[in-house]
Amino acid sequence: MTFEFLPPELVALLGAGFWHAAIVFLRLGAMVATLPGVGEEFVPKNVKLVVAIVFTLVVAPSIPIQPTPNSVLLYGGLAASEAIIGLALGFSVRLFILTLQTAGSIAAQSTSLSQAFGGLGAEPMPAIGSFLVFAGTAFAVMMGLHIKVAEFMIQSYQLFPVGKFPPAAEITPWIITRVSQSFSMSFALAAPFVITSVIYNFTLGFISRAMPQLMVAIVGAPVITFGGMFILMVASPMILMHWAEVFFGFFDDPTGGAR
């Protein structure tokens, strides 16, 4: 079955360049839907569409011309495979934002700030998580995230050729490795808050045994709360710098191990 439903004049006008861009758009559109910043729920869909088109105009001239599909069935197969690849690649980038969100949740639970000022973003999360996510996203964009993403999109055609489903035996360990590294990094980023919480609870336990009549919970709650806010103020620049280093290191070697 050929594209007989299209007028011949339109097919001649569009030519092979249109189908090349359309095939590239299938992958990049799925990636843009999950990317940090532009892939957020509160970003309008028409903005995401424009961003996907702009990335297509940048990436399409940089990769070999894709052959024109000669049937609707072939184009449907390309749509399925390219969408799956795009979502997998976008998810691998999105994991770094989820890393900040998880680190913020761990920090908030450790410092009794898990409920205060929660739900600032599209996804419910504690205030520390919201701060780290928004600050990390803004910092990444300022550091040239769009350039790294465009390079990653071009490189993805060497990792996953067009029209070929990635073997499950290869992509599954890669995804598992990325998820395990994400959780490991989350605990590492939240370590100052967890260590402070452990010291606080040990100290509170000693005071409670030494002075049973003292309401240690009433005295200690403001201490751990303001202590958590102070740690956030002091440690957040170092947390974001380390996170950005690992984040941009991923683009240099997306198939590599932990950094």
PDB file of C-alpha atoms in Angstrom:
ATOM      1  CA  MET A   1       0.000   0.000   0.000  1.00  0.00           C
ATOM      2  CA  THR A   2       1.480   3.324  -1.036  1.00  0.00           C
ATOM      3  CA  PHE A   3       0.438   6.795   0.037  1.00  0.00           C
ATOM      4  CA  GLU A   4      -2.245   6.974  -2.645  1.00  0.00           C
ATOM      5  CA  PHE A   5      -4.543   8.884  -0.310  1.00  0.00           C
ATOM      6  CA  LEU A   6      -2.284  11.938  -0.694  1.00  0.00           C
ATOM      7  CA  PRO A   7      -2.488  14.120  -3.792  1.00  0.00           C
ATOM      8  CA  PRO A   8       0.505  13.580  -6.126  1.00  0.00           C
ATOM      9  CA  GLU A   9       1.209  17.310  -6.123  1.00  0.00           C
ATOM     10  CA  LEU A  10       1.506  17.279  -2.326  1.00  0.00           C
ATOM     11  CA  VAL A  11       3.828  14.252  -2.377  1.00  0.00           C
ATOM     12  CA  ALA A  12       6.046  15.943  -4.966  1.00  0.00           C
ATOM     13  CA  LEU A  13       6.059  19.181  -2.936  1.00  0.00           C
ATOM     14  CA  LEU A  14       6.938  17.468   0.297  1.00  0.00           C
ATOM     15  CA  GLY A  15       9.544  15.152  -1.162  1.00  0.00           C
ATOM     16  CA  ALA A  16      11.960  12.982   0.790  1.00  0.00           C
ATOM     17  CA  GLY A  17      12.962  15.842   3.095  1.00  0.00           C
ATOM     18  CA  PHE A  18       9.518  15.950   4.663  1.00  0.00           C
ATOM     19  CA  TRP A  19       9.483  12.237   5.472  1.00  0.00           C
ATOM     20  CA  HIS A  20      13.015  12.454   6.834  1.00  0.00           C
ATOM     21  CA  ALA A  21      11.948  15.253   9.191  1.00  0.00           C
ATOM     22  CA  ALA A  22       8.737  13.400  10.077  1.00  0.00           C
ATOM     23  CA  ILE A  23      10.660  10.256  11.072  1.00  0.00           C
ATOM     24  CA  VAL A  24      13.078  12.319  13.167  1.00  0.00           C
ATOM     25  CA  PHE A  25      10.144  14.125  14.796  1.00  0.00           C
ATOM     26  CA  LEU A  26       8.697  10.797  15.976  1.00  0.00           C
ATOM     27  CA  ARG A  27      11.688  10.195  18.254  1.00  0.00           C
ATOM     28  CA  LEU A  28      12.325  13.768  19.312  1.00  0.00           C
ATOM     29  CA  GLY A  29       8.670  14.464  20.093  1.00  0.00           C
ATOM     30  CA  ALA A  30       8.624  11.570  22.553  1.00  0.00           C
ATOM     31  CA  MET A  31      11.886  12.761  24.109  1.00  0.00           C
ATOM     32  CA  VAL A  32      10.675  16.354  24.524  1.00  0.00           C
ATOM     33  CA  ALA A  33       7.581  15.108  26.365  1.00  0.00           C
ATOM     34  CA  THR A  34       9.809  13.762  29.163  1.00  0.00           C
ATOM     35  CA  LEU A  35      12.721  16.224  29.188  1.00  0.00           C
ATOM     36  CA  PRO A  36      13.376  18.452  32.222  1.00  0.00           C
ATOM     37  CA  GLY A  37      11.961  21.932  31.900  1.00  0.00           C
ATOM     38  CA  VAL A  38       9.910  21.630  28.712  1.00  0.00           C
ATOM     39  CA  GLY A  39       8.442  18.246  29.640  1.00  0.00           C
ATOM     40  CA  GLU A  40       6.756  19.395  32.849  1.00  0.00           C
ATOM     41  CA  GLU A  41       3.004  18.978  33.248  1.00  0.00           C
ATOM     42  CA  PHE A  42       2.420  22.717  33.614  1.00  0.00           C
ATOM     43  CA  VAL A  43       4.090  23.491  30.254  1.00  0.00           C
ATOM     44  CA  PRO A  44       1.381  23.921  27.553  1.00  0.00           C
ATOM     45  CA  LYS A  45       1.254  21.231  24.871  1.00  0.00           C
ATOM     46  CA  ASN A  46       1.629  23.749  22.063  1.00  0.00           C
ATOM     47  CA  VAL A  47       4.907  24.927  23.624  1.00  0.00           C
ATOM     48  CA  LYS A  48       6.160  21.328  23.738  1.00  0.00           C
ATOM     49  CA  LEU A  49       5.162  20.927  20.088  1.00  0.00           C
ATOM     50  CA  VAL A  50       7.110  24.021  19.058  1.00  0.00           C
ATOM     51  CA  VAL A  51      10.171  22.847  21.017  1.00  0.00           C
ATOM     52  CA  ALA A  52       9.972  19.414  19.354  1.00  0.00           C
ATOM     53  CA  ILE A  53       9.774  21.039  15.916  1.00  0.00           C
ATOM     54  CA  VAL A  54      12.761  23.272  16.683  1.00  0.00           C
ATOM     55  CA  PHE A  55      14.825  20.285  17.835  1.00  0.00           C
ATOM     56  CA  THR A  56      13.779  18.460  14.648  1.00  0.00           C
ATOM     57  CA  LEU A  57      15.044  21.334  12.504  1.00  0.00           C
ATOM     58  CA  VAL A  58      18.368  21.175  14.372  1.00  0.00           C
ATOM     59  CA  VAL A  59      18.833  17.400  14.427  1.00  0.00           C
ATOM     60  CA  ALA A  60      17.416  16.365  11.022  1.00  0.00           C
ATOM     61  CA  PRO A  61      20.219  17.928   8.908  1.00  0.00           C
ATOM     62  CA  SER A  62      22.841  16.277  11.152  1.00  0.00           C
ATOM     63  CA  ILE A  63      21.885  12.645  10.526  1.00  0.00           C
ATOM     64  CA  PRO A  64      21.740  10.555   7.340  1.00  0.00           C
ATOM     65  CA  ILE A  65      18.620  10.942   5.193  1.00  0.00           C
ATOM     66  CA  GLN A  66      16.025   8.357   6.130  1.00  0.00           C
ATOM     67  CA  PRO A  67      14.317   6.555   3.247  1.00  0.00           C
ATOM     68  CA  THR A  68      10.742   7.492   2.477  1.00  0.00           C
ATOM     69  CA  PRO A  69       8.284   4.893   3.861  1.00  0.00           C
ATOM     70  CA  ASN A  70       6.377   3.281   1.003  1.00  0.00           C
ATOM     71  CA  SER A  71       3.384   2.161   3.043  1.00  0.00           C
ATOM     72  CA  VAL A  72       1.252   3.203   5.952  1.00  0.00           C
ATOM     73  CA  LEU A  73       2.149  -0.040   7.744  1.00  0.00           C
ATOM     74  CA  LEU A  74       5.868   0.725   7.520  1.00  0.00           C
ATOM     75  CA  TYR A  75       5.320   4.234   8.817  1.00  0.00           C
ATOM     76  CA  GLY A  76       3.248   2.822  11.689  1.00  0.00           C
ATOM     77  CA  GLY A  77       6.103   0.499  12.624  1.00  0.00           C
ATOM     78  CA  LEU A  78       8.518   3.439  12.565  1.00  0.00           C
ATOM     79  CA  ALA A  79       6.153   5.451  14.756  1.00  0.00           C
ATOM     80  CA  ALA A  80       6.035   2.674  17.354  1.00  0.00           C
ATOM     81  CA  SER A  81       9.769   1.965  17.458  1.00  0.00           C
ATOM     82  CA  GLU A  82      10.852   5.614  17.396  1.00  0.00           C
ATOM     83  CA  ALA A  83       8.357   6.593  20.106  1.00  0.00           C
ATOM     84  CA  ILE A  84       9.600   3.788  22.381  1.00  0.00           C
ATOM     85  CA  ILE A  85      13.235   4.769  21.812  1.00  0.00           C
ATOM     86  CA  GLY A  86      12.442   8.444  22.394  1.00  0.00           C
ATOM     87  CA  LEU A  87      10.602   7.734  25.629  1.00  0.00           C
ATOM     88  CA  ALA A  88      13.452   5.511  26.888  1.00  0.00           C
ATOM     89  CA  LEU A  89      16.046   8.188  26.121  1.00  0.00           C
ATOM     90  CA  GLY A  90      13.916  10.957  27.609  1.00  0.00           C
ATOM     91  CA  PHE A  91      13.330   8.877  30.724  1.00  0.00           C
ATOM     92  CA  SER A  92      17.090   8.408  31.159  1.00  0.00           C
ATOM     93  CA  VAL A  93      17.452  12.209  31.255  1.00  0.00           C
ATOM     94  CA  ARG A  94      14.349  12.668  33.396  1.00  0.00           C
ATOM     95  CA  LEU A  95      15.831  10.360  36.029  1.00  0.00           C
ATOM     96  CA  PHE A  96      18.202  13.117  37.114  1.00  0.00           C
ATOM     97  CA  ILE A  97      15.244  15.345  38.017  1.00  0.00           C
ATOM     98  CA  LEU A  98      13.669  12.441  39.890  1.00  0.00           C
ATOM     99  CA  THR A  99      17.003  12.093  41.704  1.00  0.00           C
ATOM    100  CA  LEU A 100      16.663  15.634  43.061  1.00  0.00           C
ATOM    101  CA  GLN A 101      13.040  15.004  43.971  1.00  0.00           C
ATOM    102  CA  THR A 102      13.928  11.817  45.868  1.00  0.00           C
ATOM    103  CA  ALA A 103      16.826  13.552  47.619  1.00  0.00           C
ATOM    104  CA  GLY A 104      14.495  16.363  48.664  1.00  0.00           C
ATOM    105  CA  SER A 105      11.962  13.888  50.036  1.00  0.00           C
ATOM    106  CA  ILE A 106      14.648  12.094  52.059  1.00  0.00           C
ATOM    107  CA  ALA A 107      15.958  15.404  53.395  1.00  0.00           C
ATOM    108  CA  ALA A 108      12.467  16.612  54.280  1.00  0.00           C
ATOM    109  CA  GLN A 109      11.590  13.412  56.131  1.00  0.00           C
ATOM    110  CA  SER A 110      14.852  13.644  58.063  1.00  0.00           C
ATOM    111  CA  THR A 111      14.287  17.248  59.178  1.00  0.00           C
ATOM    112  CA  SER A 112      10.521  17.250  59.850  1.00  0.00           C
ATOM    113  CA  LEU A 113       9.839  19.406  56.782  1.00  0.00           C
ATOM    114  CA  SER A 114       7.975  16.809  54.755  1.00  0.00           C
ATOM    115  CA  GLN A 115       4.592  18.541  55.087  1.00  0.00           C
ATOM    116  CA  ALA A 116       5.503  22.207  55.305  1.00  0.00           C
ATOM    117  CA  PHE A 117       4.830  24.139  52.099  1.00  0.00           C
ATOM    118  CA  GLY A 118       4.378  20.934  50.106  1.00  0.00           C
ATOM    119  CA  GLY A 119       2.812  20.655  46.675  1.00  0.00           C
ATOM    120  CA  LEU A 120       4.473  23.635  44.982  1.00  0.00           C
ATOM    121  CA  GLY A 121       4.863  21.841  41.669  1.00  0.00           C
ATOM    122  CA  ALA A 122       2.698  19.762  39.371  1.00  0.00           C
ATOM    123  CA  GLU A 123       3.740  16.667  41.318  1.00  0.00           C
ATOM    124  CA  PRO A 124       3.203  16.787  45.104  1.00  0.00           C
ATOM    125  CA  MET A 125       6.536  16.958  46.880  1.00  0.00           C
ATOM    126  CA  PRO A 126       7.998  18.549  50.006  1.00  0.00           C
ATOM    127  CA  ALA A 127       9.333  22.091  49.944  1.00  0.00           C
ATOM    128  CA  ILE A 128      12.966  20.950  49.840  1.00  0.00           C
ATOM    129  CA  GLY A 129      12.200  18.718  46.865  1.00  0.00           C
ATOM    130  CA  SER A 130      10.449  21.566  45.054  1.00  0.00           C
ATOM    131  CA  PHE A 131      13.372  23.883  45.703  1.00  0.00           C
ATOM    132  CA  LEU A 132      15.982  21.393  44.486  1.00  0.00           C
ATOM    133  CA  VAL A 133      13.989  20.464  41.389  1.00  0.00           C
ATOM    134  CA  PHE A 134      13.309  24.045  40.290  1.00  0.00           C
ATOM    135  CA  ALA A 135      16.819  25.212  41.168  1.00  0.00           C
ATOM    136  CA  GLY A 136      18.436  22.227  39.461  1.00  0.00           C
ATOM    137  CA  THR A 137      16.349  22.646  36.306  1.00  0.00           C
ATOM    138  CA  ALA A 138      17.108  26.362  36.106  1.00  0.00           C
ATOM    139  CA  PHE A 139      20.806  25.735  36.723  1.00  0.00           C
ATOM    140  CA  ALA A 140      20.951  23.041  34.019  1.00  0.00           C
ATOM    141  CA  VAL A 141      19.252  25.312  31.479  1.00  0.00           C
ATOM    142  CA  MET A 142      21.682  28.124  32.289  1.00  0.00           C
ATOM    143  CA  MET A 143      24.593  25.701  31.808  1.00  0.00           C
ATOM    144  CA  GLY A 144      23.456  24.844  28.258  1.00  0.00           C
ATOM    145  CA  LEU A 145      21.079  21.923  28.732  1.00  0.00           C
ATOM    146  CA  HIS A 146      19.469  22.513  25.321  1.00  0.00           C
ATOM    147  CA  ILE A 147      22.844  22.144  23.568  1.00  0.00           C
ATOM    148  CA  LYS A 148      23.660  18.922  25.414  1.00  0.00           C
ATOM    149  CA  VAL A 149      20.195  17.549  24.661  1.00  0.00           C
ATOM    150  CA  ALA A 150      20.577  18.321  20.939  1.00  0.00           C
ATOM    151  CA  GLU A 151      23.950  16.542  20.889  1.00  0.00           C
ATOM    152  CA  PHE A 152      22.417  13.616  22.783  1.00  0.00           C
ATOM    153  CA  MET A 153      19.601  13.414  20.234  1.00  0.00           C
ATOM    154  CA  ILE A 154      22.084  13.251  17.364  1.00  0.00           C
ATOM    155  CA  GLN A 155      24.179  10.659  19.182  1.00  0.00           C
ATOM    156  CA  SER A 156      21.096   8.548  19.861  1.00  0.00           C
ATOM    157  CA  TYR A 157      20.912   7.579  16.176  1.00  0.00           C
ATOM    158  CA  GLN A 158      24.264   5.855  16.547  1.00  0.00           C
ATOM    159  CA  LEU A 159      23.137   4.047  19.686  1.00  0.00           C
ATOM    160  CA  PHE A 160      19.683   3.114  18.360  1.00  0.00           C
ATOM    161  CA  PRO A 161      19.310   3.116  14.557  1.00  0.00           C
ATOM    162  CA  VAL A 162      15.984   4.117  13.038  1.00  0.00           C
ATOM    163  CA  GLY A 163      13.336   1.433  12.821  1.00  0.00           C
ATOM    164  CA  LYS A 164      15.078  -1.125  15.021  1.00  0.00           C
ATOM    165  CA  PHE A 165      13.608  -2.008  18.381  1.00  0.00           C
ATOM    166  CA  PRO A 166      16.386  -2.069  20.982  1.00  0.00           C
ATOM    167  CA  PRO A 167      16.941  -5.633  22.240  1.00  0.00           C
ATOM    168  CA  ALA A 168      15.454  -6.133  25.690  1.00  0.00           C
ATOM    169  CA  ALA A 169      18.602  -7.969  26.771  1.00  0.00           C
ATOM    170  CA  GLU A 170      20.601  -4.787  26.150  1.00  0.00           C
ATOM    171  CA  ILE A 171      18.262  -1.979  27.177  1.00  0.00           C
ATOM    172  CA  THR A 172      16.967  -3.593  30.388  1.00  0.00           C
ATOM    173  CA  PRO A 173      20.356  -3.697  32.187  1.00  0.00           C
ATOM    174  CA  TRP A 174      20.993  -0.127  31.021  1.00  0.00           C
ATOM    175  CA  ILE A 175      17.712   1.113  32.525  1.00  0.00           C
ATOM    176  CA  ILE A 176      18.258  -0.869  35.746  1.00  0.00           C
ATOM    177  CA  THR A 177      21.742   0.619  36.079  1.00  0.00           C
ATOM    178  CA  ARG A 178      20.456   4.147  35.577  1.00  0.00           C
ATOM    179  CA  VAL A 179      17.661   3.687  38.148  1.00  0.00           C
ATOM    180  CA  SER A 180      20.017   2.175  40.744  1.00  0.00           C
ATOM    181  CA  GLN A 181      22.497   5.017  40.215  1.00  0.00           C
ATOM    182  CA  SER A 182      19.657   7.507  40.614  1.00  0.00           C
ATOM    183  CA  PHE A 183      18.669   6.142  44.034  1.00  0.00           C
ATOM    184  CA  SER A 184      22.294   5.903  45.135  1.00  0.00           C
ATOM    185  CA  MET A 185      22.889   9.512  44.165  1.00  0.00           C
ATOM    186  CA  SER A 186      19.693  10.607  45.941  1.00  0.00           C
ATOM    187  CA  PHE A 187      20.929   9.200  49.245  1.00  0.00           C
ATOM    188  CA  ALA A 188      24.342  10.778  48.675  1.00  0.00           C
ATOM    189  CA  LEU A 189      22.837  14.227  48.022  1.00  0.00           C
ATOM    190  CA  ALA A 190      20.612  13.984  51.111  1.00  0.00           C
ATOM    191  CA  ALA A 191      23.458  12.741  53.337  1.00  0.00           C
ATOM    192  CA  PRO A 192      23.975  16.064  55.224  1.00  0.00           C
ATOM    193  CA  PHE A 193      20.335  16.065  56.285  1.00  0.00           C
ATOM    194  CA  VAL A 194      20.339  12.381  57.256  1.00  0.00           C
ATOM    195  CA  ILE A 195      23.537  12.740  59.314  1.00  0.00           C
ATOM    196  CA  THR A 196      22.121  15.795  61.078  1.00  0.00           C
ATOM    197  CA  SER A 197      18.924  13.910  61.823  1.00  0.00           C
ATOM    198  CA  VAL A 198      20.843  10.978  63.337  1.00  0.00           C
ATOM    199  CA  ILE A 199      22.905  13.295  65.551  1.00  0.00           C
ATOM    200  CA  TYR A 200      19.754  15.178  66.557  1.00  0.00           C
ATOM    201  CA  ASN A 201      17.884  12.029  67.558  1.00  0.00           C
ATOM    202  CA  PHE A 202      20.820  10.631  69.522  1.00  0.00           C
ATOM    203  CA  THR A 203      21.196  13.944  71.346  1.00  0.00           C
ATOM    204  CA  LEU A 204      17.472  14.094  72.032  1.00  0.00           C
ATOM    205  CA  GLY A 205      17.574  10.566  73.418  1.00  0.00           C
ATOM    206  CA  PHE A 206      20.413  11.397  75.836  1.00  0.00           C
ATOM    207  CA  ILE A 207      18.647  14.574  77.015  1.00  0.00           C
ATOM    208  CA  SER A 208      15.415  12.664  77.507  1.00  0.00           C
ATOM    209  CA  ARG A 209      17.153  10.048  79.682  1.00  0.00           C
ATOM    210  CA  ALA A 210      19.004  12.710  81.670  1.00  0.00           C
ATOM    211  CA  MET A 211      15.965  14.977  82.166  1.00  0.00           C
ATOM    212  CA  PRO A 212      12.776  12.879  81.905  1.00  0.00           C
ATOM    213  CA  GLN A 213      10.613  15.790  83.035  1.00  0.00           C
ATOM    214  CA  LEU A 214      11.679  17.957  80.077  1.00  0.00           C
ATOM    215  CA  MET A 215       9.395  17.962  77.015  1.00  0.00           C
ATOM    216  CA  VAL A 216      12.235  17.303  74.598  1.00  0.00           C
ATOM    217  CA  ALA A 217       9.943  17.024  71.578  1.00  0.00           C
ATOM    218  CA  ILE A 218       8.672  20.571  72.036  1.00  0.00           C
ATOM    219  CA  VAL A 219      12.190  21.908  72.479  1.00  0.00           C
ATOM    220  CA  GLY A 220      13.775  19.815  69.736  1.00  0.00           C
ATOM    221  CA  ALA A 221      11.223  20.286  66.935  1.00  0.00           C
ATOM    222  CA  PRO A 222      12.178  23.924  66.188  1.00  0.00           C
ATOM    223  CA  VAL A 223      15.867  22.977  66.388  1.00  0.00           C
ATOM    224  CA  ILE A 224      15.679  20.275  63.707  1.00  0.00           C
ATOM    225  CA  THR A 225      13.371  22.383  61.532  1.00  0.00           C
ATOM    226  CA  PHE A 226      15.565  25.477  61.503  1.00  0.00           C
ATOM    227  CA  GLY A 227      18.641  23.258  61.349  1.00  0.00           C
ATOM    228  CA  GLY A 228      17.305  21.660  58.176  1.00  0.00           C
ATOM    229  CA  MET A 229      16.636  25.061  56.641  1.00  0.00           C
ATOM    230  CA  PHE A 230      20.152  26.201  57.555  1.00  0.00           C
ATOM    231  CA  ILE A 231      21.697  23.093  56.009  1.00  0.00           C
ATOM    232  CA  LEU A 232      19.649  23.661  52.870  1.00  0.00           C
ATOM    233  CA  MET A 233      20.962  27.226  52.624  1.00  0.00           C
ATOM    234  CA  VAL A 234      24.594  26.174  53.123  1.00  0.00           C
ATOM    235  CA  ALA A 235      24.692  22.830  51.296  1.00  0.00           C
ATOM    236  CA  SER A 236      22.372  23.435  48.333  1.00  0.00           C
ATOM    237  CA  PRO A 237      25.073  25.066  46.133  1.00  0.00           C
ATOM    238  CA  MET A 238      27.379  22.072  46.647  1.00  0.00           C
ATOM    239  CA  ILE A 239      24.493  19.637  46.115  1.00  0.00           C
ATOM    240  CA  LEU A 240      23.512  21.273  42.829  1.00  0.00           C
ATOM    241  CA  MET A 241      27.116  21.533  41.637  1.00  0.00           C
ATOM    242  CA  HIS A 242      27.731  17.815  42.225  1.00  0.00           C
ATOM    243  CA  TRP A 243      24.394  16.935  40.625  1.00  0.00           C
ATOM    244  CA  ALA A 244      25.137  19.077  37.551  1.00  0.00           C
ATOM    245  CA  GLU A 245      28.585  17.481  37.193  1.00  0.00           C
ATOM    246  CA  VAL A 246      27.080  13.985  37.100  1.00  0.00           C
ATOM    247  CA  PHE A 247      24.177  15.151  34.934  1.00  0.00           C
ATOM    248  CA  PHE A 248      26.332  16.648  32.189  1.00  0.00           C
ATOM    249  CA  GLY A 249      28.766  13.742  32.517  1.00  0.00           C
ATOM    250  CA  PHE A 250      25.903  11.476  31.477  1.00  0.00           C
ATOM    251  CA  PHE A 251      25.630  13.263  28.118  1.00  0.00           C
ATOM    252  CA  ASP A 252      29.334  12.701  27.488  1.00  0.00           C
ATOM    253  CA  ASP A 253      28.984   8.968  28.090  1.00  0.00           C
ATOM    254  CA  PRO A 254      25.319   7.864  28.195  1.00  0.00           C
ATOM    255  CA  THR A 255      26.186   4.166  28.147  1.00  0.00           C
ATOM    256  CA  GLY A 256      28.954   4.370  30.750  1.00  0.00           C
ATOM    257  CA  GLY A 257      28.920   3.290  34.362  1.00  0.00           C
ATOM    258  CA  ALA A 258      28.637   5.356  37.498  1.00  0.00           C
ATOM    259  CA  ARG A 259      30.605   8.569  37.705  1.00  0.00           C
TER     260      ARG A 259
END
